[in-house]
Tab-separated table of C-alpha atoms in Angstrom:
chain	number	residue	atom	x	y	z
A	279	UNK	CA	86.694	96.451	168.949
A	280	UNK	CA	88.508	96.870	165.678
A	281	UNK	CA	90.396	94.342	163.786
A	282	UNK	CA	93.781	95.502	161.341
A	283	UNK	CA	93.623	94.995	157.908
A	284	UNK	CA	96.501	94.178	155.844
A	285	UNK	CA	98.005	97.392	154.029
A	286	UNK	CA	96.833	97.041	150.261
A	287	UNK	CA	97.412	97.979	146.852
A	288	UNK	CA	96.384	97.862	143.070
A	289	UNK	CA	98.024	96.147	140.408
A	290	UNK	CA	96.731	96.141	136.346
A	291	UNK	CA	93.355	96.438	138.745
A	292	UNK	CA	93.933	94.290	141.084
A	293	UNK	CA	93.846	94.945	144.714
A	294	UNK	CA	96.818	92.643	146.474
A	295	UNK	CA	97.997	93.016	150.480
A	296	UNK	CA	101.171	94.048	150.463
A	297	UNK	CA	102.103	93.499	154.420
A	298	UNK	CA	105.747	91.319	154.575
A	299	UNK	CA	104.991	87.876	156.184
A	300	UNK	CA	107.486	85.918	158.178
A	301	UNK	CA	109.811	84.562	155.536
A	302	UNK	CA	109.642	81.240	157.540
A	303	UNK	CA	105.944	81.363	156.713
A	304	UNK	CA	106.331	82.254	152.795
A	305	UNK	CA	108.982	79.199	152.730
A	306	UNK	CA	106.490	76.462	154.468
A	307	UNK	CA	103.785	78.274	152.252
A	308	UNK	CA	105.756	77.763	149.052
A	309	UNK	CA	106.982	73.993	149.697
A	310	UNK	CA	104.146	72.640	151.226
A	311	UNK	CA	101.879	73.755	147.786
A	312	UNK	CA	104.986	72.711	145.348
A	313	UNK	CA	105.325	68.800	147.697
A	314	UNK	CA	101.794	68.263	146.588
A	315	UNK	CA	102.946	69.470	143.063
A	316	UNK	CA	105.424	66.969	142.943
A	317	UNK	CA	103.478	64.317	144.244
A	318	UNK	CA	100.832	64.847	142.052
A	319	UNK	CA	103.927	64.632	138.990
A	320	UNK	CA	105.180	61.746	140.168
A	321	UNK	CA	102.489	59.112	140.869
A	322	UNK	CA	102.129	58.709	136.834
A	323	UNK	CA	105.582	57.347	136.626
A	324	UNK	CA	105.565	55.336	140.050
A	325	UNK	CA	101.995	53.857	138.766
A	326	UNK	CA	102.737	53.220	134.943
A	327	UNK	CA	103.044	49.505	135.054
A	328	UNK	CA	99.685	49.355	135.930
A	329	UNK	CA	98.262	52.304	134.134
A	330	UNK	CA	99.330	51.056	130.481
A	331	UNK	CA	96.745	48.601	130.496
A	332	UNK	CA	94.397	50.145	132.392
A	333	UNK	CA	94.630	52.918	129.317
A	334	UNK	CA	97.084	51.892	126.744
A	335	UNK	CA	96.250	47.859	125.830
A	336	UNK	CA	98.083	46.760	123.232
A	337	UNK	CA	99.475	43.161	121.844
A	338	UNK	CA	102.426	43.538	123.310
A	339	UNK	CA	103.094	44.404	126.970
A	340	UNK	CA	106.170	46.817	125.838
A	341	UNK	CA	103.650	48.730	123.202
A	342	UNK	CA	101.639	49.534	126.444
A	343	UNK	CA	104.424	50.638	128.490
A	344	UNK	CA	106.149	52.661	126.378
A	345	UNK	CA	103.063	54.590	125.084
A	346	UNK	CA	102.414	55.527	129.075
A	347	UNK	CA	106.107	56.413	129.356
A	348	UNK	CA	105.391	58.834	126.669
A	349	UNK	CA	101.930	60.312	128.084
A	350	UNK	CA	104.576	60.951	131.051
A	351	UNK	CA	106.473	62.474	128.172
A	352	UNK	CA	104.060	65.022	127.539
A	353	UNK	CA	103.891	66.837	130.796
A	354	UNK	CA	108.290	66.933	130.482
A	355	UNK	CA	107.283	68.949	127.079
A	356	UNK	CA	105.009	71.016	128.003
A	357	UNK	CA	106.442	71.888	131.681
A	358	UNK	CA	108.925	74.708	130.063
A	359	UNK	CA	105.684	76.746	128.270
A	360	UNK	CA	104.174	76.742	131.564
A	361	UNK	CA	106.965	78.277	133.020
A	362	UNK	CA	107.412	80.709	130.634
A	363	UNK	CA	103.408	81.544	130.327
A	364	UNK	CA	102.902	81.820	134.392
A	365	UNK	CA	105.935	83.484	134.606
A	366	UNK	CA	104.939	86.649	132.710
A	367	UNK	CA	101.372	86.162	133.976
A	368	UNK	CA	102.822	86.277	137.214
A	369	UNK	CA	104.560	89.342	136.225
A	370	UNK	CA	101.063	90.832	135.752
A	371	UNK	CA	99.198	89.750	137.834
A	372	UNK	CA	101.458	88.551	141.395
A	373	UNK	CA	102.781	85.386	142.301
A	374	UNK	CA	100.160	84.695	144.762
A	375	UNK	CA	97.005	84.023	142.268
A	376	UNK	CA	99.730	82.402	139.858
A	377	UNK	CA	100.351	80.183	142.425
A	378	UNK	CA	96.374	79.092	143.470
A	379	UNK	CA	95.971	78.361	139.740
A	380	UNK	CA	98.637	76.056	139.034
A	381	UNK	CA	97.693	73.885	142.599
A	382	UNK	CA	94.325	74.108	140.906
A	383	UNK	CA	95.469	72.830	137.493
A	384	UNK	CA	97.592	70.531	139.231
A	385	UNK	CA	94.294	68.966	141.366
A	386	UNK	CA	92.297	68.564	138.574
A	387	UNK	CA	94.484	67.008	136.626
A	388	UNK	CA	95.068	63.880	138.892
A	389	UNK	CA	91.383	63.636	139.777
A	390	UNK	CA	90.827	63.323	136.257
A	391	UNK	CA	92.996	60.319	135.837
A	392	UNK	CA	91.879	58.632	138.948
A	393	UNK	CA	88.214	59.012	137.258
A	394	UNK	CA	88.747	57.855	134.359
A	395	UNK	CA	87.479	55.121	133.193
A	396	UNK	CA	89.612	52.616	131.485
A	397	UNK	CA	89.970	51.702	127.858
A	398	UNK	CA	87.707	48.717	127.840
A	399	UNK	CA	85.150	50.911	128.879
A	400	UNK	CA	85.440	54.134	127.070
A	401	UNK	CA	87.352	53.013	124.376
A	402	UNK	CA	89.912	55.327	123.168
A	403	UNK	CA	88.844	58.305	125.526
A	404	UNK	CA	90.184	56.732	128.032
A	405	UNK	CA	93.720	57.706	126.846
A	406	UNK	CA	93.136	61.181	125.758
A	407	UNK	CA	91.643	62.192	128.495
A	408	UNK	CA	94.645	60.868	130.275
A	409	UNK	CA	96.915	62.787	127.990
A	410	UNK	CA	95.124	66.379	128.430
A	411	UNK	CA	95.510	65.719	132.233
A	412	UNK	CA	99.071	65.049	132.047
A	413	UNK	CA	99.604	68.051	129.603
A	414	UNK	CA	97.461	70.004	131.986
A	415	UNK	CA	99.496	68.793	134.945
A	416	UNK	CA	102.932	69.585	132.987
A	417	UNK	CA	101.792	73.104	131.908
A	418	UNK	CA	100.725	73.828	136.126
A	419	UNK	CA	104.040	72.127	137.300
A	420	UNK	CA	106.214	74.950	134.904
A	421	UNK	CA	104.729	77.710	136.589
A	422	UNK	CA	104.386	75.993	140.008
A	423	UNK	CA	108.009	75.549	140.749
A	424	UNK	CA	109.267	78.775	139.161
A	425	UNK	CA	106.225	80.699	140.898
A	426	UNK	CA	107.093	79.720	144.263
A	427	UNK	CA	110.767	79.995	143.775
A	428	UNK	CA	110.509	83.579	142.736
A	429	UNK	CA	108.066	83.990	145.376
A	430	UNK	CA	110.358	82.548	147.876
A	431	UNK	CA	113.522	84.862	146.451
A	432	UNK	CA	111.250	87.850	146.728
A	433	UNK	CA	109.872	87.597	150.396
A	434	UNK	CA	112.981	86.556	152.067
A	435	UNK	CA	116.417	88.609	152.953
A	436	UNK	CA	118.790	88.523	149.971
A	437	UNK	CA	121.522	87.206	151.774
A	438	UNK	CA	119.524	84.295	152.973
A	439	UNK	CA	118.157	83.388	149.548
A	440	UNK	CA	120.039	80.540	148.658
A	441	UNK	CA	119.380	78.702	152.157
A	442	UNK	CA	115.642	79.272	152.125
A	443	UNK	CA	115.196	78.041	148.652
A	444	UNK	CA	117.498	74.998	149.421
A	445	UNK	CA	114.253	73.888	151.300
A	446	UNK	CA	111.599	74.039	148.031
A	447	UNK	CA	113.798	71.514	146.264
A	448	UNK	CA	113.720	69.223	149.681
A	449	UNK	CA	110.355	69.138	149.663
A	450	UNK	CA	110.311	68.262	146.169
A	451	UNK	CA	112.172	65.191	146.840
A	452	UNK	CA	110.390	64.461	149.996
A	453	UNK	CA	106.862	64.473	147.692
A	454	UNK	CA	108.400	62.212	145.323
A	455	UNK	CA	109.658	59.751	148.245
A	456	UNK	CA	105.767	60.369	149.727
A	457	UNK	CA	104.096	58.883	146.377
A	458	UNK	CA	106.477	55.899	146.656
A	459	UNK	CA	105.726	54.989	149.794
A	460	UNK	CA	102.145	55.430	149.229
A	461	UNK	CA	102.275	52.708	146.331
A	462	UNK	CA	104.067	50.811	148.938
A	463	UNK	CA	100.978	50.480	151.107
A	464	UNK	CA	98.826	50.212	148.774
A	465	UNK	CA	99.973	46.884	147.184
A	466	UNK	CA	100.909	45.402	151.133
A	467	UNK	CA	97.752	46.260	152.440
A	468	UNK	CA	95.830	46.252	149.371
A	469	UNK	CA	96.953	43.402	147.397
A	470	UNK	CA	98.401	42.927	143.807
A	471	UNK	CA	94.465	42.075	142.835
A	472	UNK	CA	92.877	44.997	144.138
A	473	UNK	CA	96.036	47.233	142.848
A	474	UNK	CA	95.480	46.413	139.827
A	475	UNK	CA	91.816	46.710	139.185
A	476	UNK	CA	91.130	50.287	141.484
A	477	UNK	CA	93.491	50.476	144.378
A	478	UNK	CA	95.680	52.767	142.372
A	479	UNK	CA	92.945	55.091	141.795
A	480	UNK	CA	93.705	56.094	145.564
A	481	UNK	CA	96.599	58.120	145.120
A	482	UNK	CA	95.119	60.246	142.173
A	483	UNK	CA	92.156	60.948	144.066
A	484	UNK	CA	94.114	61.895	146.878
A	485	UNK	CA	95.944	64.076	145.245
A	486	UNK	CA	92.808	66.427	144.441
A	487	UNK	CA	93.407	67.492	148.248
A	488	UNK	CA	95.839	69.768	146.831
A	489	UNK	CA	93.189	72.594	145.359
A	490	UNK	CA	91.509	73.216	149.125
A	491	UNK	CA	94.597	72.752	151.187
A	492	UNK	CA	96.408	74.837	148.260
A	493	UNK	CA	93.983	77.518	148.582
A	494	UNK	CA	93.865	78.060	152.026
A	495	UNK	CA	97.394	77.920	152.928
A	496	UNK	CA	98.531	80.464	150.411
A	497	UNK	CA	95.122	82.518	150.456
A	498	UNK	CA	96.814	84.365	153.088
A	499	UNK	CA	99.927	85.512	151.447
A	500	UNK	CA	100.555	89.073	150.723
A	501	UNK	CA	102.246	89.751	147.602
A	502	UNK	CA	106.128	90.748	147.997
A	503	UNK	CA	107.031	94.673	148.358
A	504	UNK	CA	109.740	93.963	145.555
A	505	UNK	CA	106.915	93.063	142.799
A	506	UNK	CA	104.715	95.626	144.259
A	507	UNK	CA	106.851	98.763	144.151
A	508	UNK	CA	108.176	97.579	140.726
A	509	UNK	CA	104.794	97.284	139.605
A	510	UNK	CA	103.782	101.277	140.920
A	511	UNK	CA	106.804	102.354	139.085
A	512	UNK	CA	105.528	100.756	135.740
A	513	UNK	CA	102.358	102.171	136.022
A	514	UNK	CA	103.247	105.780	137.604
A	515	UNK	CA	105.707	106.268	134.816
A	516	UNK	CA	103.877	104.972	132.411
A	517	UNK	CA	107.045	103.207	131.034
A	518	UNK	CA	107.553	100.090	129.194
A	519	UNK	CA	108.719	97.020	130.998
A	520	UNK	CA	112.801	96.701	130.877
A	521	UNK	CA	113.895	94.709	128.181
A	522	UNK	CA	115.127	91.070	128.928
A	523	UNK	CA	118.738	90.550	129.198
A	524	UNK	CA	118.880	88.082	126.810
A	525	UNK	CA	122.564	86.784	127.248
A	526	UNK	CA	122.175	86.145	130.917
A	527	UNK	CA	119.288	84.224	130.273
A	528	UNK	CA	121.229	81.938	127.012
A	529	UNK	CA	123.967	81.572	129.820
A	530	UNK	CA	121.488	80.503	132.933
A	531	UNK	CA	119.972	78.217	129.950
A	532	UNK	CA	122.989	76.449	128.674
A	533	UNK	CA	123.608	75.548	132.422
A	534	UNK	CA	120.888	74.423	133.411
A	535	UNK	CA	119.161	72.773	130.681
A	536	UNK	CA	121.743	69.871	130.199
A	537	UNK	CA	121.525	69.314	133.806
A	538	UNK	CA	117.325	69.500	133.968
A	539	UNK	CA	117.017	67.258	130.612
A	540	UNK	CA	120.215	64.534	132.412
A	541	UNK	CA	117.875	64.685	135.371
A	542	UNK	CA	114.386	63.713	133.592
A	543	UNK	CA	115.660	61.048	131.765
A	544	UNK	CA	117.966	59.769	134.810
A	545	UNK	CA	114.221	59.782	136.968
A	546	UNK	CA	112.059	58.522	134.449
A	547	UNK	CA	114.470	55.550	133.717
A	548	UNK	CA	115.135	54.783	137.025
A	549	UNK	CA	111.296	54.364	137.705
A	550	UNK	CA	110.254	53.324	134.765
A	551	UNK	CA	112.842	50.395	134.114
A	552	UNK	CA	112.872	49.339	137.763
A	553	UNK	CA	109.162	48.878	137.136
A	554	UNK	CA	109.135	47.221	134.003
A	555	UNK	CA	112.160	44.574	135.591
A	556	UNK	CA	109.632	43.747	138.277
A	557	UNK	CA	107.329	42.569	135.629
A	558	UNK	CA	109.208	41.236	133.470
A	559	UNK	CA	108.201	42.755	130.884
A	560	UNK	CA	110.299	41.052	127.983
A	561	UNK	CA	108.745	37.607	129.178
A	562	UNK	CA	104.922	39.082	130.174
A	563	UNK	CA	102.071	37.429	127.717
A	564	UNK	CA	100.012	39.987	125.598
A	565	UNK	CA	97.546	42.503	127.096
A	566	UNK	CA	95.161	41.325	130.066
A	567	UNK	CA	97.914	39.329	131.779
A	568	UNK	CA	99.647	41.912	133.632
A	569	UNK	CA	101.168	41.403	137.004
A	570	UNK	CA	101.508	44.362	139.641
A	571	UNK	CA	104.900	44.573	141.238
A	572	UNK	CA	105.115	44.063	144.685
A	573	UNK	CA	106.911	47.789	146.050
């Protein structure tokens, strides 16, 4: 009995399969690694009520929450280097190990926060460890959502391109709905009480699942004949890479920047306000009297 084996080649020494999937299977593939992205992203904002004084105590409640809306912050900064780093890496390398690594990053990143302990115990480790996971979990997202988009475009037919991507930015939104509604049972089930003093580790630690379940659904994923052949003809020729068309990509920029940076400051508001009314935070005593919000 024999079993087939996926045709394969090298790239920069790297042996990658090459066989074209179903697209259908690239596109659940893509979103179902970048939803747990997402989640991951989002918990720190749906959470930060109770995360600035689990990490960032100060004498004044808004000190705390502002200083956690900033650790948000960083991962916003960062996001655009990781697109640009994973995005040549990927050019190098494939999409697909691109792709493992930033669910990995991603992972590790929210474990870390859920095991951290908090300032009264570590002192001010507490928040820097917090901050390197969030800038770890900014620099994965960058190359996470461009990754799979590329690796979406590339896998599926050209003229279909624009409805099979629509899907990666649904399950986006769908993640981000998902963490809500997981804070939501958490404090019905849970309690304000127990909320406050571990329940919200949960999520985080939850959200390591991403690394195995990452791994093993896109394990399987051949790399697209597009990057392949381009690739060969690189190496073959012995040429260098084409240059960047450098207008195109001031044009895409000036479009879609404004629209990204309106968007991040439109979520984080939204979130972060909403939480902060629910508090009352311009009324709330100093640090060690805060209240969780009922969701």
């Amino acid at each position: 009995m024999t079993t087939a084996t996926l045709p394969t080649t090298a790239v920069d020494g790297a042996t990658v399969e090459t066989s074209p999937p179903k697209p259908l299977k690239v596109v659940v593939a893509s979103c179902i690694g970048s939803a747990f992205e997402i989640y991951d992203f989002t918990l720190f904002a749906f959470f930060a009520v109770v995360l600035a004084p689990a990490f960032f105590p100060a004498m004044a409640a808004e000190s705390s929450l502002l200083l956690t809306a900033a650790t948000f912050g960083i991962a916003a900064f960062v996001r655009p280097l990781g697109a640009l780093f994973f995005g040549l890496y990927g050019d190098r390398i494939g999409r697909k190990p691109v792709l493992i690594i930033t669910l990995s990053m991603m992972a590790i990143g929210s474990v870390m926060i859920g095991l951290t302990p908090k300032y009264e115990t570590i002192g001010i480790w507490a928040p820097i460890i917090v901050a390197f996971a969030r800038i770890m979990q900014g620099f994965s997202a960058g190359g996470e959502q461009t990754g799979a988009a590329t690796f979406i475009a590339e896998h599926v037919p050209p003229e279909k391109r624009g409805f099979y991507l629509g899907f990666l930015g649904s399950a986006g939104l769908g993640a981000s709905m998902f963490s809500a509604g997981i804070g939501l049972l958490l404090s019905t089930f849970l309690g304000e009480a127990v909320v406050s003093d571990w329940g919200w580790r949960i999520p985080f630690l939850l959200g390591g699942l991403v690394a195995p379940v990452g791994f093993y659904i896109r394990r399987k994923l051949p790399e697209s004949e597009a990057f392949v052949r381009a690739a060969e003809e690189i190496k073959d020729h012995k040429a260098a890479r084409p240059p960047l068309p450098y207008r195109r990509m001031l044009m895409l920029a000036s479009i879609f920047i404004p629209a990204t940076v309106t968007n991040y400051l439109a979520w984080c508001s939204c979130r972060l306000t909403s939480r902060a009314r629910l508090v009352s935070v311009s009324t709330m005593p100093s640090r060690g009297s805060w209240s969780v919000p009922r969701w």
